[in-house]
Backbone as a printed PyTorch tensor [residue, N CA C, xyz], in Angstrom:
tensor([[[-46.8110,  22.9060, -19.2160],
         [-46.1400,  24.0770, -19.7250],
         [-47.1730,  25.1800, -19.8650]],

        [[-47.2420,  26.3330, -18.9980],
         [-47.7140,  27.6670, -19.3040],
         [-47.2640,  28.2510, -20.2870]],

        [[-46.0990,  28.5440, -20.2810],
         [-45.8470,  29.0480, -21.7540],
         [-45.8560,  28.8150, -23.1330]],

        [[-45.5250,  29.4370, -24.3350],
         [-45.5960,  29.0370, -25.9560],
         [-44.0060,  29.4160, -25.8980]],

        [[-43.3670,  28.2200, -26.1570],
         [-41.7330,  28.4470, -26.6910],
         [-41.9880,  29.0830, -28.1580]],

        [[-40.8140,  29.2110, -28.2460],
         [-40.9450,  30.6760, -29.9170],
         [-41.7040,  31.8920, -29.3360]],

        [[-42.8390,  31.6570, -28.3310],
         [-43.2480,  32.9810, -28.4350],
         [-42.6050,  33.8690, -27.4010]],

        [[-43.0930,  33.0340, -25.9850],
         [-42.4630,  33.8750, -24.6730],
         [-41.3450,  33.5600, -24.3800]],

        [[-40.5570,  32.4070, -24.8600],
         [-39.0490,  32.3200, -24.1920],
         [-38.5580,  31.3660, -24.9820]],

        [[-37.1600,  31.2750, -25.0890],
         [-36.1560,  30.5630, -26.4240],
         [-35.3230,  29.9850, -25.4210]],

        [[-34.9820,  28.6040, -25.5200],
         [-34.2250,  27.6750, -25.2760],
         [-35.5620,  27.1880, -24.1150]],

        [[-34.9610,  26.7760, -22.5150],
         [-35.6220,  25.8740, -21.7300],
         [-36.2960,  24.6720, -22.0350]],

        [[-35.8840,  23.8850, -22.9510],
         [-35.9270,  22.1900, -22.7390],
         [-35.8550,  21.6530, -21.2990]],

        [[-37.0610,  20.8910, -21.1880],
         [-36.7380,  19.9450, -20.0660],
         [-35.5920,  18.8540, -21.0560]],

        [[-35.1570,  18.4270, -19.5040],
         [-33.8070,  17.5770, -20.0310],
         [-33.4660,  16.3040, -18.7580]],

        [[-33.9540,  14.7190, -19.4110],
         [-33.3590,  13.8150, -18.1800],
         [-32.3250,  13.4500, -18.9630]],

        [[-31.7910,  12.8830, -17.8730],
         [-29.7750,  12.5950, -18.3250],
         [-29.8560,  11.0850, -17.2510]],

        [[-29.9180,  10.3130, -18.1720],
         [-30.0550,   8.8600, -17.4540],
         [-27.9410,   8.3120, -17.2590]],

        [[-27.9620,   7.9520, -15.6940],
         [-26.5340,   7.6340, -15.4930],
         [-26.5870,   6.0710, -15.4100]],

        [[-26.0360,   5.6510, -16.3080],
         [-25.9500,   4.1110, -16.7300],
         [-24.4410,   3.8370, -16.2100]],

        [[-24.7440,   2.1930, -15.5450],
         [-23.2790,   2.1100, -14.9150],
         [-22.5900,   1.7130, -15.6690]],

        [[-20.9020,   1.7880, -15.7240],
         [-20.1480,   1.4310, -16.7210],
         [-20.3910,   1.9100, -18.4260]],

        [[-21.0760,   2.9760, -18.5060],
         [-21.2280,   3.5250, -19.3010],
         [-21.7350,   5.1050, -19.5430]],

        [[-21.1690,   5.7430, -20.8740],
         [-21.4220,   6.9430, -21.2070],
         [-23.1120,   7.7260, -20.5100]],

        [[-23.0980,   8.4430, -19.9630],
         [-24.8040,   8.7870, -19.2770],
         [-25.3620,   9.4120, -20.5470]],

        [[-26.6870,   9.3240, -20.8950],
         [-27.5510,   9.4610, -21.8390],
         [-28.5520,  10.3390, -21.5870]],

        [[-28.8260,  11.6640, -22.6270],
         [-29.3980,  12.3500, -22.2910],
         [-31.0660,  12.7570, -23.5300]],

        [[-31.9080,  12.7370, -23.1840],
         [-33.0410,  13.0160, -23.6530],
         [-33.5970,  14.2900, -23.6170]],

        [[-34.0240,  14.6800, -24.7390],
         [-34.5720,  16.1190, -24.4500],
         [-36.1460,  16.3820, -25.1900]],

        [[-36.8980,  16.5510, -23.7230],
         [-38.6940,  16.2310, -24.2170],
         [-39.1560,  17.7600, -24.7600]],

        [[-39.5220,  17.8150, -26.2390],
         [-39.8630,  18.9560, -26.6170],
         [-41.2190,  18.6560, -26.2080]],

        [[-41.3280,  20.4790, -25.2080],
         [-42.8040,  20.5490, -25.1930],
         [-43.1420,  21.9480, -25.6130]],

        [[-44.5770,  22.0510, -25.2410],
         [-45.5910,  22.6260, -26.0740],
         [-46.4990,  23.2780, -24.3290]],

        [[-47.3600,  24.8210, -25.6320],
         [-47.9120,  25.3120, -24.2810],
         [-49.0820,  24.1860, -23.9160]],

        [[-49.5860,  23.8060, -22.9550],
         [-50.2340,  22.8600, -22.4190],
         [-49.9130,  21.6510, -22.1070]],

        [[-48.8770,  20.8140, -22.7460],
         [-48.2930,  19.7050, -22.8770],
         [-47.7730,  19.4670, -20.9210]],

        [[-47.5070,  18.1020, -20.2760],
         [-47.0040,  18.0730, -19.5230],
         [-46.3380,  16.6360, -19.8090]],

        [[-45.4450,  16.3610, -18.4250],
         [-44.8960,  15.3660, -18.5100],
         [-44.6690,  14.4530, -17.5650]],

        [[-44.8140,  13.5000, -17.3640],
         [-44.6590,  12.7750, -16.1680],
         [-43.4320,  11.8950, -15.6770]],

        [[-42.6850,  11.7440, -15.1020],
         [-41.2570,  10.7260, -15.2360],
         [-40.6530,  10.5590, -14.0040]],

        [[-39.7110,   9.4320, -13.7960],
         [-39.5060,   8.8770, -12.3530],
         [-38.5940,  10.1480, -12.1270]],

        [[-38.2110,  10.4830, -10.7900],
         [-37.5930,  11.1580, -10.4050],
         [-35.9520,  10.9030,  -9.5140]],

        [[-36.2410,   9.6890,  -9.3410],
         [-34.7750,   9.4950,  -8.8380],
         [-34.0830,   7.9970,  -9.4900]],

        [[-34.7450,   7.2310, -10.0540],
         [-34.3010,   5.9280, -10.6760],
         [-35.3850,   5.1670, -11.5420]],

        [[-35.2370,   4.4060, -12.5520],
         [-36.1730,   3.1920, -13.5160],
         [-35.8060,   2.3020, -13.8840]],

        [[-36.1700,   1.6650, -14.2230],
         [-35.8130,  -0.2550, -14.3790],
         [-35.5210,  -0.0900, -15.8880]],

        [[-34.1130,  -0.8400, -16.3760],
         [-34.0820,  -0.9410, -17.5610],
         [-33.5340,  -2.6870, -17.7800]],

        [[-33.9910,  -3.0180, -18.6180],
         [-34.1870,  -4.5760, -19.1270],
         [-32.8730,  -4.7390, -19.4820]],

        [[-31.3810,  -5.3120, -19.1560],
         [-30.3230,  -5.5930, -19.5350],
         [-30.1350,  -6.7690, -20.1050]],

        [[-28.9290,  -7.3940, -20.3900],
         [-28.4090,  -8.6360, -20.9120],
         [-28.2580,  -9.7380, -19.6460]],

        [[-28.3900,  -9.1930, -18.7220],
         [-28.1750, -10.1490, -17.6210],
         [-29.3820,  -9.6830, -16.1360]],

        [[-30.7770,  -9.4050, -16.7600],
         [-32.1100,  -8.9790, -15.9910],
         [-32.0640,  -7.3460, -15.6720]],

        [[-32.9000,  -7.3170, -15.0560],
         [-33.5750,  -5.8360, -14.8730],
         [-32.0690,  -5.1360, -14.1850]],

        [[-32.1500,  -3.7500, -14.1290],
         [-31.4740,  -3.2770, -13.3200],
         [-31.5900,  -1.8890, -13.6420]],

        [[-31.7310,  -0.8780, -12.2830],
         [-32.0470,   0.3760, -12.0970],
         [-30.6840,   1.3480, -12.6390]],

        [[-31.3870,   2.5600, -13.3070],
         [-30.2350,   3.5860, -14.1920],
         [-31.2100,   4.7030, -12.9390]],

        [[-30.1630,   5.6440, -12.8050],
         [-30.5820,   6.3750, -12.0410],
         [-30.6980,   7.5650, -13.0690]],

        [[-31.6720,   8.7140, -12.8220],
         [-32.0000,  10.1000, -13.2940],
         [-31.9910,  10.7410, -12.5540]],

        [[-31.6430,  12.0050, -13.5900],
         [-31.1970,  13.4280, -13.5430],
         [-32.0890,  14.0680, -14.1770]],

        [[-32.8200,  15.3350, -13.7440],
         [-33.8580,  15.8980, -14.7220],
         [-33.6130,  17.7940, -14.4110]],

        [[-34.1760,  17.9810, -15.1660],
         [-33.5130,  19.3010, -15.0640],
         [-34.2250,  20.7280, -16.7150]],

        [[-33.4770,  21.8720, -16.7970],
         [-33.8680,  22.5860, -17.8100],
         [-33.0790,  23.2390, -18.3680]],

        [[-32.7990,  23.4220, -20.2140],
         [-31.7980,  23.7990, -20.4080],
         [-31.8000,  25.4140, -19.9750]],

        [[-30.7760,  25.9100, -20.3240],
         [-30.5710,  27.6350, -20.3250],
         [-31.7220,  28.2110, -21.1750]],

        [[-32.3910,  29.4140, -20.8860],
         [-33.5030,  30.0070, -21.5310],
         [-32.7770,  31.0040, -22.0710]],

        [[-32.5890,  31.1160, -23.1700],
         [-31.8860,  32.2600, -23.9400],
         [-32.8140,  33.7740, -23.9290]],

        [[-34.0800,  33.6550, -23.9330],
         [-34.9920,  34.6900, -24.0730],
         [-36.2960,  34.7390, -23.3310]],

        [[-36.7720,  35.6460, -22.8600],
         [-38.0050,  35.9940, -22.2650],
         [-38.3960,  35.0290, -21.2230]],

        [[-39.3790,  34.7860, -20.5950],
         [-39.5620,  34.1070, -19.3960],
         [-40.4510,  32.4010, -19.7370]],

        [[-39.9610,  31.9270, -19.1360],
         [-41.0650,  30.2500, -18.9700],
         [-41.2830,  29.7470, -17.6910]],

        [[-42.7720,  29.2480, -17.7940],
         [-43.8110,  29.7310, -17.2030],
         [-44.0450,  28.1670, -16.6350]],

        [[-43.8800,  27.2700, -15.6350],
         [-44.7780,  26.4210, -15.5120],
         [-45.0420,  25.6930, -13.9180]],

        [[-45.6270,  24.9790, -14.3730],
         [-46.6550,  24.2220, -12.7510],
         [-45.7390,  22.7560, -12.7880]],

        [[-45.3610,  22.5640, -11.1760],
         [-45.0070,  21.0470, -10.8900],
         [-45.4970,  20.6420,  -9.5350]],

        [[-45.9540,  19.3390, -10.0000],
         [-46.8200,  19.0890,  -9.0630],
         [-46.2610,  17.4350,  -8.8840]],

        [[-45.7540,  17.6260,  -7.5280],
         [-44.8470,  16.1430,  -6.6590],
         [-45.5080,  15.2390,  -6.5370]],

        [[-45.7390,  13.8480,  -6.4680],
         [-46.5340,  12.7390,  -5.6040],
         [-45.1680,  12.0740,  -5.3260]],

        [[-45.0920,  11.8120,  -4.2790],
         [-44.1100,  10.7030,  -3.7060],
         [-44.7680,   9.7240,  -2.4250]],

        [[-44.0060,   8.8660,  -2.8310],
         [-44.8370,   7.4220,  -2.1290],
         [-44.2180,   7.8220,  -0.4470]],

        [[-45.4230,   8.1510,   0.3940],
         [-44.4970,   8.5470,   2.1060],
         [-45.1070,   7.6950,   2.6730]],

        [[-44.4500,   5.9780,   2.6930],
         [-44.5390,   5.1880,   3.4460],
         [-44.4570,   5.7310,   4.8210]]])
């Protein structure tokens, strides 16, 4: 994060929204900070069920910025077998 929320811009939460099967999708919202970053799968993760592992797929994204501008750097690695 380049920017200081409160200072340069109001609202923009990053936001993943995990889609769980047979169930309500679940959404997380990572408060950050100027310098802070974040790292997270980008298209699916393993979650430990009642009957073994099994992949919830993600959604990631930013809320609406109500005020002034936000500012930041993303930087991809993807596995190119």
């Amino acid at each position: 994060m380049l920017s200081e929320p409160g200072r340069d811009f109001a609202g923009g939460d990053f936001v993943l929204t995990e889609q769980r099967p047979r169930m309500q999708s679940r959404v997380e919202v990572v408060p950050l900070q100027q310098g802070d970053a974040v790292a997270f799968a980008v298209h699916h993760r393993p979650v430990q069920g009642t009957r073994g592992t099994y992949r919830v797929n993600l959604k990631h994204g930013v809320s609406r910025i109500r005020d002034g501008h936000r500012h930041t750097l993303g930087i991809i690695f993807h596995d190119a077998e």
